Coordinates of C-alpha atoms in Angstrom, one line a residue:
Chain A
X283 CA -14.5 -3.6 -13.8
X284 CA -12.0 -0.8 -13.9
X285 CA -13.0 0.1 -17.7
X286 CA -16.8 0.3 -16.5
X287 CA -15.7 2.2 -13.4
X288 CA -13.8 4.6 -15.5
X289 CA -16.8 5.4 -17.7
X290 CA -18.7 6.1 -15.4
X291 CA -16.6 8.7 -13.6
X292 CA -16.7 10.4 -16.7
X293 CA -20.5 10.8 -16.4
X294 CA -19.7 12.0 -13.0
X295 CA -21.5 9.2 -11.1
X296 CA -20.8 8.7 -7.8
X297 CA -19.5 5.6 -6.5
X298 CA -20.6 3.6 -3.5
X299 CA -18.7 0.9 -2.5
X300 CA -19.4 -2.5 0.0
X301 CA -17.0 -4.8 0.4
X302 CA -17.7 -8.1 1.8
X303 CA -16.7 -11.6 1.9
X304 CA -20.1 -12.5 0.9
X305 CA -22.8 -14.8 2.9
X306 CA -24.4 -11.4 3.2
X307 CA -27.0 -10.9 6.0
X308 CA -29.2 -8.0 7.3
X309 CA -25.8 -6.4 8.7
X310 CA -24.7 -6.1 5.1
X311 CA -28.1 -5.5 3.7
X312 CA -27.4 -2.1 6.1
X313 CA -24.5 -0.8 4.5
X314 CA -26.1 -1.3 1.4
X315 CA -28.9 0.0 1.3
X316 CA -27.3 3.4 2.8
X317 CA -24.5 2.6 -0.3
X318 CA -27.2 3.0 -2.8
X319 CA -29.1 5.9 -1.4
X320 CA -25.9 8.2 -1.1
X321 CA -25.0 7.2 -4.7
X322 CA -25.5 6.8 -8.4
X323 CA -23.9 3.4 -8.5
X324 CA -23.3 1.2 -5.9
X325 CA -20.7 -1.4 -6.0
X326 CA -20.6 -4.7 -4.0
X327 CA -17.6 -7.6 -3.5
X328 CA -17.9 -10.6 -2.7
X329 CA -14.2 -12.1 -1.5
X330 CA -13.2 -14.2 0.4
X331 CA -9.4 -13.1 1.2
X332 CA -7.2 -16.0 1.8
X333 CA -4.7 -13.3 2.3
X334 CA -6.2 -12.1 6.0
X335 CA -6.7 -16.2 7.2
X336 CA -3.7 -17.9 8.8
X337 CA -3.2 -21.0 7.4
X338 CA -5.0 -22.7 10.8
X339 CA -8.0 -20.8 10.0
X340 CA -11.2 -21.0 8.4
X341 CA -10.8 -19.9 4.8
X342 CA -11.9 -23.6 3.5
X343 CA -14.7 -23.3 5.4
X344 CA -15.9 -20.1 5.6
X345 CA -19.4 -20.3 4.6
X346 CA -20.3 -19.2 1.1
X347 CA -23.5 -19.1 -1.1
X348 CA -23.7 -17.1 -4.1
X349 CA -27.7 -17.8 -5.0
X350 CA -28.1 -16.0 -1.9
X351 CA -26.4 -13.1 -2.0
X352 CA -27.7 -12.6 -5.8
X353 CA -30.8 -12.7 -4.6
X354 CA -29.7 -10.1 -1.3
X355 CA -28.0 -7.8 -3.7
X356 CA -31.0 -7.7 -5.8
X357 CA -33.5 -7.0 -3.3
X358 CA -30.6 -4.1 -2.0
X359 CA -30.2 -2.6 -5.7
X360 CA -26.8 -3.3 -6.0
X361 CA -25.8 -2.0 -9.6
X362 CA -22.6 -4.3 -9.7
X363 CA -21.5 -7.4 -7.9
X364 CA -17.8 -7.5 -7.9
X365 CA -16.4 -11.1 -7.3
X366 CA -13.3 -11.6 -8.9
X367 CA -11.5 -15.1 -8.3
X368 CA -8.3 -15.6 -6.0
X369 CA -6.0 -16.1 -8.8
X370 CA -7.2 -12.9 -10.3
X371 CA -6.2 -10.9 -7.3
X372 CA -3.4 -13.2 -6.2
X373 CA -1.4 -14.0 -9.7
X374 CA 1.7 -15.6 -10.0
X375 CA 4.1 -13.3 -9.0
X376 CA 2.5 -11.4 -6.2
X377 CA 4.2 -9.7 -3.8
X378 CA 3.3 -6.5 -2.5
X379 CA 1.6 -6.0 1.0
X380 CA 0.2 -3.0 3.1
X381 CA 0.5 -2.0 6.8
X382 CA -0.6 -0.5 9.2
X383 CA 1.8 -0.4 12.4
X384 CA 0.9 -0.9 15.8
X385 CA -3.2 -0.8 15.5
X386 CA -2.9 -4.4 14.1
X387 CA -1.2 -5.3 17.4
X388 CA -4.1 -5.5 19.9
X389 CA -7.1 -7.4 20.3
X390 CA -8.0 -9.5 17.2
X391 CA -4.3 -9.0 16.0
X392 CA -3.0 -10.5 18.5
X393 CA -4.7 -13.5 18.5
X394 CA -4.4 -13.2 14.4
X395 CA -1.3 -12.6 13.0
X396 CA -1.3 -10.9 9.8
X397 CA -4.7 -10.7 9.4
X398 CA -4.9 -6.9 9.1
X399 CA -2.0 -6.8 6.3
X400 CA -4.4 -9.3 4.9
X401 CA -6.9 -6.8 5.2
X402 CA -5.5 -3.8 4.1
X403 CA -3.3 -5.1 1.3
X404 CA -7.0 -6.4 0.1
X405 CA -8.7 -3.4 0.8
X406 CA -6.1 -1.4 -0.9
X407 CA -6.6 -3.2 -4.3
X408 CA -10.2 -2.9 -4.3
X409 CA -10.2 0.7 -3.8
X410 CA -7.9 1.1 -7.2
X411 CA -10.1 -1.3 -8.9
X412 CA -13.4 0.1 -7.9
X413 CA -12.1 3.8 -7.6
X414 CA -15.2 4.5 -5.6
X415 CA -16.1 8.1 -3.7
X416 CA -17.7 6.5 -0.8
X417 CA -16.7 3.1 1.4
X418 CA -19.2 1.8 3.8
X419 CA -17.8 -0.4 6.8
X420 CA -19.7 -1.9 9.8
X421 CA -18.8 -1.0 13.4
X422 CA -18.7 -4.6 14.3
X423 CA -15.0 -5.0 13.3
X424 CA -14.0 -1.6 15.3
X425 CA -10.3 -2.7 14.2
X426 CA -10.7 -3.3 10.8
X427 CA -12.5 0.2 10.6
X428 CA -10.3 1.8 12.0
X429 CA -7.1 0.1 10.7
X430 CA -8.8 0.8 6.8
X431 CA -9.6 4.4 7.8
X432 CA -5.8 4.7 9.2
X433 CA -4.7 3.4 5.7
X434 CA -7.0 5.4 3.6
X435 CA -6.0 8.8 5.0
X436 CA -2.3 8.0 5.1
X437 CA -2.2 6.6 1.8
X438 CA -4.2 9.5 0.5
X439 CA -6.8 7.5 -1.1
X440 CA -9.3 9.9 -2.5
X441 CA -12.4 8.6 -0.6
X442 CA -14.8 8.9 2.1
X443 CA -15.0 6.3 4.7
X444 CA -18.5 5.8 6.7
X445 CA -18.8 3.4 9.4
X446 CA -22.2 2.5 10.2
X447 CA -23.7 0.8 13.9
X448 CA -23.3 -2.9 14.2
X449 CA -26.9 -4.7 13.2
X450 CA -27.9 -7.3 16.1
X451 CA -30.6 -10.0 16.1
X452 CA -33.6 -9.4 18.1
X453 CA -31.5 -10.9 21.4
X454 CA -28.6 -9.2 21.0
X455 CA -26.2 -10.5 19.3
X456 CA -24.4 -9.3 16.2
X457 CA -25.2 -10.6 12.7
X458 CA -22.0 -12.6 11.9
X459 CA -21.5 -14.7 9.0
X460 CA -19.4 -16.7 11.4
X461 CA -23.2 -17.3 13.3
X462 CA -23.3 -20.0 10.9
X463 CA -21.4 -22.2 12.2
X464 CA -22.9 -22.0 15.9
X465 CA -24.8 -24.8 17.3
X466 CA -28.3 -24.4 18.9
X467 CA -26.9 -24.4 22.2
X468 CA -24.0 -22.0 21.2
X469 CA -26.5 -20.0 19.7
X470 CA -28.2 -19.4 22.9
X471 CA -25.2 -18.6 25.0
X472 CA -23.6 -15.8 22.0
X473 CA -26.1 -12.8 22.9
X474 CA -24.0 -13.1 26.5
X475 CA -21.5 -11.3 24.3
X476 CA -23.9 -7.8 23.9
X477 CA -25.3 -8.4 27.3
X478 CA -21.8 -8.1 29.3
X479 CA -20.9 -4.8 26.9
X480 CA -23.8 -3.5 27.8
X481 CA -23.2 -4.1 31.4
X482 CA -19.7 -3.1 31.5
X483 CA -21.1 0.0 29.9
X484 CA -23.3 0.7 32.1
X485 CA -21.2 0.3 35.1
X486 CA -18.9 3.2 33.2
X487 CA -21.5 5.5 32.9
X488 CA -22.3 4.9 37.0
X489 CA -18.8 5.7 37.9
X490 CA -17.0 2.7 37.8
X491 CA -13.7 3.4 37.4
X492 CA -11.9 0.2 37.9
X493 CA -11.0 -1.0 34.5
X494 CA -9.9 -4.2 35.5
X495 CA -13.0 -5.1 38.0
X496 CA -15.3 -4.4 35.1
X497 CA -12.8 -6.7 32.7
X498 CA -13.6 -9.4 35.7
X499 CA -16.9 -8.8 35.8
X500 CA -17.2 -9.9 31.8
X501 CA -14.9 -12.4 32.0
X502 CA -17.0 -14.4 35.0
X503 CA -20.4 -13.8 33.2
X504 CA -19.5 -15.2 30.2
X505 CA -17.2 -18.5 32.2
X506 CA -20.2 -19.1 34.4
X507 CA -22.8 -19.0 32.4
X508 CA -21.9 -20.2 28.9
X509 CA -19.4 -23.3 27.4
X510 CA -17.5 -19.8 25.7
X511 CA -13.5 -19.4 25.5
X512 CA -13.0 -15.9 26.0
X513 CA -10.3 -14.9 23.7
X514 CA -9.6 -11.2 25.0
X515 CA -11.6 -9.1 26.8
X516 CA -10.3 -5.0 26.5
X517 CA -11.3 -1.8 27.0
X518 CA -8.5 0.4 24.9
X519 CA -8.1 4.0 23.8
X520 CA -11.2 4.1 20.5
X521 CA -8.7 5.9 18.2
X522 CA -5.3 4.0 19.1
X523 CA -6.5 0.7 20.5
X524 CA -3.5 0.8 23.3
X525 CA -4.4 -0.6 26.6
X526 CA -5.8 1.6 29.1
X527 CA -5.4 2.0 32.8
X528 CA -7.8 5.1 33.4
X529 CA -11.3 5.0 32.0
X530 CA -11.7 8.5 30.5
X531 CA -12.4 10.0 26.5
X532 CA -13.3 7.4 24.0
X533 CA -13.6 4.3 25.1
X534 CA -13.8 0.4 23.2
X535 CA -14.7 -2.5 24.9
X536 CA -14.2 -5.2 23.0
X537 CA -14.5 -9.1 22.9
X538 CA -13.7 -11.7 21.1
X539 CA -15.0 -15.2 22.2
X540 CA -15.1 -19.0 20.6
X541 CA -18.1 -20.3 20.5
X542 CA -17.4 -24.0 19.4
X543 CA -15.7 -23.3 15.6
X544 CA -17.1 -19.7 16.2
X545 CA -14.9 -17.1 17.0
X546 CA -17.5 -14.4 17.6
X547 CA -16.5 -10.5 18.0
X548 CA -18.2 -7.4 19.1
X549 CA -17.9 -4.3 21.1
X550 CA -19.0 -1.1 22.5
X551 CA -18.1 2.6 21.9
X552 CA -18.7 4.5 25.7
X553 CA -17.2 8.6 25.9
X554 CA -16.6 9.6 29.0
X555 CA -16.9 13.3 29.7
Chain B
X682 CA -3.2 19.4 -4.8
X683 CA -6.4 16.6 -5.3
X684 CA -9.3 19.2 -6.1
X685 CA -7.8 20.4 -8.5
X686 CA -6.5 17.0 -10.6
X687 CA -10.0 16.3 -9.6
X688 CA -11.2 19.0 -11.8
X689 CA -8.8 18.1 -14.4
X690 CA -10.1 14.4 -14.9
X691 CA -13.3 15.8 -14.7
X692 CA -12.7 17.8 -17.6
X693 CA -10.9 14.7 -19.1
X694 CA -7.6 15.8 -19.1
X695 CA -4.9 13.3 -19.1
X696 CA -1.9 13.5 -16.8
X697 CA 1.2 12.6 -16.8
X698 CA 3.5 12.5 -13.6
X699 CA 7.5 12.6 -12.9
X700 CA 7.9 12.0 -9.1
X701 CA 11.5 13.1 -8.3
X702 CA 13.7 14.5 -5.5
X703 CA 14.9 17.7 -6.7
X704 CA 17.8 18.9 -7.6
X705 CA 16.7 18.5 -11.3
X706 CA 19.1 17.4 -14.3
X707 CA 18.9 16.0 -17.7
X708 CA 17.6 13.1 -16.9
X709 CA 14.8 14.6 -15.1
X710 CA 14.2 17.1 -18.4
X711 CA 13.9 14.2 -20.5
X712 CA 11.2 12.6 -18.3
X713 CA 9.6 15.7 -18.3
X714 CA 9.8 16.3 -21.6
X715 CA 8.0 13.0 -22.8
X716 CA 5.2 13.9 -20.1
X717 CA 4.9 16.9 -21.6
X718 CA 4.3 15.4 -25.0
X719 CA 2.1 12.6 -23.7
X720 CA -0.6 14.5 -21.8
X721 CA -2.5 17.4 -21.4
X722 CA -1.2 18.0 -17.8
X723 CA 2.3 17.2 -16.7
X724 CA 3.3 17.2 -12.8
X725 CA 6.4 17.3 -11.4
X726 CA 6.3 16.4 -7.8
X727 CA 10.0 17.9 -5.5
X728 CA 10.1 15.6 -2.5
X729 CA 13.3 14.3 -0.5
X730 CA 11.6 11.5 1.3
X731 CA 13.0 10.7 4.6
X732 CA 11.4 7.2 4.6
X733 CA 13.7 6.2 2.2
X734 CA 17.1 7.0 3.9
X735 CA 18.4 5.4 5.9
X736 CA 19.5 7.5 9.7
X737 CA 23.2 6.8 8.5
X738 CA 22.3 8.1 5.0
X739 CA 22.5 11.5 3.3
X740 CA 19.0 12.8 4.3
X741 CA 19.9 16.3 5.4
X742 CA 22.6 17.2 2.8
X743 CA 21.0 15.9 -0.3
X744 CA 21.3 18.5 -2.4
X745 CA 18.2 20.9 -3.1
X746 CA 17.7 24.5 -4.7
X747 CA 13.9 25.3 -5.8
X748 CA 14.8 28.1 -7.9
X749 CA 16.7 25.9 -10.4
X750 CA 14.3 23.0 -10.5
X751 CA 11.6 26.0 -10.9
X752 CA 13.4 27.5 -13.7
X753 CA 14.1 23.9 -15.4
X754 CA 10.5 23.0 -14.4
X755 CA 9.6 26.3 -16.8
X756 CA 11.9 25.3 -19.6
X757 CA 10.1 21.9 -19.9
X758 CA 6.3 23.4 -19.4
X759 CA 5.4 21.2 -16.3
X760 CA 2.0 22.8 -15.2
X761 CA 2.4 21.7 -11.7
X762 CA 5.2 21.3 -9.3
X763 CA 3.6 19.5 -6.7
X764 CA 6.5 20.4 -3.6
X765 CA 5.1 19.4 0.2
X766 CA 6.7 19.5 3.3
X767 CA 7.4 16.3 5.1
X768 CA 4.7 16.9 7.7
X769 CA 2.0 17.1 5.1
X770 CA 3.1 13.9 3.7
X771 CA 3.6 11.8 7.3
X772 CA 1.6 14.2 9.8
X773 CA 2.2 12.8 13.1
X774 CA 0.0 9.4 13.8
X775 CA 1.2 8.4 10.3
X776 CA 1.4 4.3 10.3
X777 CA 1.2 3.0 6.8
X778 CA 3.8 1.7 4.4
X779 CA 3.6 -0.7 1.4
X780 CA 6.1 -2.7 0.9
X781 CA 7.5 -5.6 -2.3
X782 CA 8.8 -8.5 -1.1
X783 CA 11.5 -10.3 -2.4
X784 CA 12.7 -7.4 -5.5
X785 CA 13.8 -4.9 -2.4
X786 CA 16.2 -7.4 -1.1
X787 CA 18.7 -7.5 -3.9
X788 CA 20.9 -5.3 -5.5
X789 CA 20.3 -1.6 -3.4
X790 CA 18.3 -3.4 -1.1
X791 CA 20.9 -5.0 0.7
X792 CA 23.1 -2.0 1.3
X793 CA 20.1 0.0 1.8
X794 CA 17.6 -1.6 4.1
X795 CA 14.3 -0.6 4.1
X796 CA 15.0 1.7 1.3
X797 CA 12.4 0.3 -1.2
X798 CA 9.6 0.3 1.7
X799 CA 10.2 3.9 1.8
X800 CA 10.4 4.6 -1.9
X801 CA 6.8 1.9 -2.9
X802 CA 5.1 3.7 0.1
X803 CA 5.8 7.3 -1.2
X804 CA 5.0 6.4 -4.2
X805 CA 1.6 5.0 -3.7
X806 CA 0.9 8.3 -1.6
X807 CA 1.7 10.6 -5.1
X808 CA -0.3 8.3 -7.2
X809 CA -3.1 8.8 -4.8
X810 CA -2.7 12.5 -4.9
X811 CA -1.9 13.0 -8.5
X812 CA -4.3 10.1 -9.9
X813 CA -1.9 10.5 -12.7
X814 CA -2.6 8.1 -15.9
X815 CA 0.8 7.7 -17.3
X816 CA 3.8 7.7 -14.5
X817 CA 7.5 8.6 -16.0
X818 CA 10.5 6.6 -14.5
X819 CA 14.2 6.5 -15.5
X820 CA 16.0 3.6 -16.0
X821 CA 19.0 4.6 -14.3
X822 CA 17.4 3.4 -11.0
X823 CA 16.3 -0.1 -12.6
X824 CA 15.4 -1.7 -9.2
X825 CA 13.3 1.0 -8.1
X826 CA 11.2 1.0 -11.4
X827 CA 11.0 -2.3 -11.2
X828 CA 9.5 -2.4 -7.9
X829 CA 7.5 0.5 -8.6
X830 CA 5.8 -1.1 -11.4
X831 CA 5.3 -4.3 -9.4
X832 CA 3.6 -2.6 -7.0
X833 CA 1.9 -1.1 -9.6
X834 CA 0.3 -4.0 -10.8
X835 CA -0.2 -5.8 -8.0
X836 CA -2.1 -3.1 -5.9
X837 CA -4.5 -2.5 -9.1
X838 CA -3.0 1.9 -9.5
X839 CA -5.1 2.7 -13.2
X840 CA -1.8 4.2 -14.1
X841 CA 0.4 3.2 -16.9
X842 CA 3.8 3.0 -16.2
X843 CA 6.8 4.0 -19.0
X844 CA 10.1 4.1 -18.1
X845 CA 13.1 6.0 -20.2
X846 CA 16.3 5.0 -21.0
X847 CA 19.2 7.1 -18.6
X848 CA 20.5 10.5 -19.9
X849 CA 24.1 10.7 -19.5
X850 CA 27.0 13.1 -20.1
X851 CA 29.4 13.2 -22.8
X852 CA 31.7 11.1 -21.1
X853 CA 29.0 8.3 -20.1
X854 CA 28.7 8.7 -16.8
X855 CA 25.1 8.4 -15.7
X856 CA 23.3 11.1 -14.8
X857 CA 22.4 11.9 -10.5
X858 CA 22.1 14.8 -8.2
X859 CA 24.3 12.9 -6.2
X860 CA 26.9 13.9 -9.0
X861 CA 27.2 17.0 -7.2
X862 CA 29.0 14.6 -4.1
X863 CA 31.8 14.3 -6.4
X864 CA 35.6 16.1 -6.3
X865 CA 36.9 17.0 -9.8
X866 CA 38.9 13.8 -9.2
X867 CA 36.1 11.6 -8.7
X868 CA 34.2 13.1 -11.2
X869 CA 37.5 12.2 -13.9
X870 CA 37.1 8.8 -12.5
X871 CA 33.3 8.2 -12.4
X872 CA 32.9 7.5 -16.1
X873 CA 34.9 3.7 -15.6
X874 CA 31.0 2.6 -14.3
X875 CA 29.4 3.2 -17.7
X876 CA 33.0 1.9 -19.5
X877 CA 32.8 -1.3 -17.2
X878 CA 29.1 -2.1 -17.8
X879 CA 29.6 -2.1 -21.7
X880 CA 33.1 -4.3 -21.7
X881 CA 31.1 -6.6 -19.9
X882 CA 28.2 -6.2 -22.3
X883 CA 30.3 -6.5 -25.1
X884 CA 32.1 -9.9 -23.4
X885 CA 28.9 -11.5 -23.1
X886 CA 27.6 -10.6 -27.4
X887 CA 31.2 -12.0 -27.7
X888 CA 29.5 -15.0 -26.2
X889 CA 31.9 -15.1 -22.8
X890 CA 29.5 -17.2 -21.0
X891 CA 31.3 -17.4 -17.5
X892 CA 29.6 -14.7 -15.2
X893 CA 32.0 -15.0 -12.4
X894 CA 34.9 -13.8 -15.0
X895 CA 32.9 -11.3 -16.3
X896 CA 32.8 -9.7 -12.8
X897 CA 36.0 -10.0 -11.9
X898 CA 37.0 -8.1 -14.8
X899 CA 34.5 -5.3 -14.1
X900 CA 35.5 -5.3 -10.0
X901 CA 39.7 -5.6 -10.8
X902 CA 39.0 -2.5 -13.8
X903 CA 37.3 -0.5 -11.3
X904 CA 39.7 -1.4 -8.4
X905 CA 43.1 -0.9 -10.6
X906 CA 42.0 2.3 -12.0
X907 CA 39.8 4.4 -9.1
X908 CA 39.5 5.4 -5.7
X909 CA 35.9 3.6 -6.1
X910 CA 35.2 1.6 -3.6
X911 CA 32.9 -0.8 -4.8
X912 CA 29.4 -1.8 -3.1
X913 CA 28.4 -4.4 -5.8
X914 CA 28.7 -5.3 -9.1
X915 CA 26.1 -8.0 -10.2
X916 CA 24.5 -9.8 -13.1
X917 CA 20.7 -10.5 -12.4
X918 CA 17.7 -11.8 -13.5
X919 CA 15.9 -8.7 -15.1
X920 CA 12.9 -9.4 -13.6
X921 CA 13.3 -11.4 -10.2
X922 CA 16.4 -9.5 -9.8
X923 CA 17.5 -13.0 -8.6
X924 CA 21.3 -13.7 -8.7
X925 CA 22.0 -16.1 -12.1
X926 CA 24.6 -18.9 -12.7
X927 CA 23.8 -19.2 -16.4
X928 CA 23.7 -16.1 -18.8
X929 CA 20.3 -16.4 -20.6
X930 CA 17.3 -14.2 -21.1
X931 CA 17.5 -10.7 -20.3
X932 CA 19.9 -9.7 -17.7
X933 CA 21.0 -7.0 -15.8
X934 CA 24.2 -5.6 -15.5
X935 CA 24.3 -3.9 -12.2
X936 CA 27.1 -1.5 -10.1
X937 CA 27.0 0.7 -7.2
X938 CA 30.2 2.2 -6.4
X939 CA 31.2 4.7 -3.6
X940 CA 33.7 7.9 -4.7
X941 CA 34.2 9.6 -1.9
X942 CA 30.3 11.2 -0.2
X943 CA 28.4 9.9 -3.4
X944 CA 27.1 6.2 -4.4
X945 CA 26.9 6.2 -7.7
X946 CA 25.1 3.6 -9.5
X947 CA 24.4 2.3 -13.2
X948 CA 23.0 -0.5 -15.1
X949 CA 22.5 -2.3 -18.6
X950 CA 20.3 -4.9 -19.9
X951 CA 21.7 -7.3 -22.1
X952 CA 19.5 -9.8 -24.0
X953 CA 20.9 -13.3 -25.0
X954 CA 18.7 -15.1 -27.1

């Protein structure tokens, strides 16, 4: 990888780079296809990072399926598929880690310990194996984005980070590769999850400026009207994810909610002027 | 700092890096001089970096003076003295760091916590910036080019790491800007390190096999004949840096001993087949 990578820098290609834990879908397909318009090469990898699971998650199990995302990757013009094996990014004797203080606190942090090191150690790697001039992320993990781009600039990593808008299925709700493992009923219930952002948006942008009745408001939707356990509910500061008090400047709401085995995440950007 | 090495690779120039702290000596030259001879571009990057002091440490009076690194710098034909400020290196909202387990808890580690985190992170910050493709290290500090080139590895940096034996003067002792710490009295005494560290050599080609002895010897010499006051003096696995009970393999003699302001420390490796 690194000896191809390195040849073509010396043709002066430009590198596009997705990474991904495969079980692509249309939100991958996205960054993608933007990867390979904005480039001479793009790059795609397909890992899934036992590093950023706890060991009560769902690495085992996290749905995988090669064929498929061949056959995605293909249709996308993906130049190369990265997919390297655990040992070869874990061997015997690893032990370095990267992180990223504080924004790995809140919201999914909290209820996933480690998971950002996970990420960024990862993430780090793949950004000196790939060496690429452009890295595409999706605005469905707002913390991961933001925790990578946090990384990226303080590490001086010579690239360009672009985080493109969350792809949803025609009711709503994000594409996950977590969606999998919904039922038909939970299926049903998980656009809630777009429906009370939007609302709680909304509500912003009419003048509600009780952070904590609009938190409520979310929370009661989603009890009442679906078999959901909401994990947080938040709106924080957009750039330093700390809890806020007074709605004003950029502003995430963000959920995160278990669906059966699903633990489903998504949010909304709202500025306030 | 990056357009331009940018420029460089573009016009496939290799480049060779010697990160240091200033205050420049022959043991620096040396490094220098190998880069030199090794690439087309040599850097020299001048940075005391506060991360890896510790509050109690000697931060603020480590010694510096530009114009003599500038005019050794010239002697040696680095083309560029990379030399920023500590804000451009950690701007405010600065969160990363990269840290090795396990190799930063021995040795310096344990009278210098969080020393390492600050040295791996720096360092992964100048390979960023300087994309060099051969990094210069001295063996003097053996821990910390250990840890570098673990870190190395495991974070996939296309550099290649070499690291050079320690320059020392006539008299043995090793050679440090924190030399300068040192009263003409220490400075007479400082030399028992390097004399210490090859008796014990010598004991164990002799085939002394009891390690314990072997330090006494080297801790009652040091005690009997200086004002040192000794930190530690250990026997290590080269590589894990783990304590051993059995001489075998290749190990490493390791001191650090305080005269007066300056911890001084030295090293051999011995290899018992």
């Amino acid at each position: 990888m690194q000896h191809f990578i390195k040849q073509s820098k010396q043709k002066r290609k430009k590198i596009g780079f997705v990474p991904t834990m495969g079980y692509l879908h249309e939100g991958h397909a996205s960054l993608l296809r933007q990867c390979k318009k904005e480039n001479d090469i793009s790059v795609l990898s397909i890992f899934v990072n036992p590093k950023q699971f706890a060991v009560n998650e769902d690495f085992e199990k996290y749905p995988r399926d090669q064929k498929k995302d061949e056959l995605l990757a293909k249709k996308e013009k993906v130049d190369i598929i990265f997919h390297p094996s655990v040992k070869e990014i874990y061997p015997d004797g690893y032990l370095t880690s990267v992180a990223v203080e504080r924004l790995g606190n809140y919201l999914c942090g909290k209820s996933r310990p480690g998971h950002f090191k996970g990420v960024a150690t990862v993430v780090a790697k793949f950004l000196n194996i790939v060496l690429p001039d452009v890295l595409y992320l999706g605005q469905k993990d707002a913390q991961q984005a933001l925790i990578i781009q946090r990384m990226i600039e303080d590490l001086n990593f010579p690239v360009k980070v672009k985080v493109l808008s969350t792809v949803r299925e025609m009711d709503g709700l994000a594409m996950s590769s977590r969606n999998n493992y919904l039922t038909p009923q939970e299926r049903k219930e998980a656009p809630i999850l777009f429906q009370t952002l939007n609302s709680a948006k909304e509500k912003i942008l009419a003048g509600e400026a009780d952070i904590h009745s609009i938190i409520e408001m979310m929370r009661s939707t989603i009890s009442k009207n679906t078999t959901g356990r909401i994990d947080y509910i938040e709106c924080v500061n957009a750039r330093t994810l700390e809890p806020i008090n007074v709605l004003g400047g950029e502003v995430l709401i963000a959920v995160a909610v278990w669906f059966g085995q699903a633990r489903l995440i998504d949010n909304l950007m709202v500025r306030i002027y």
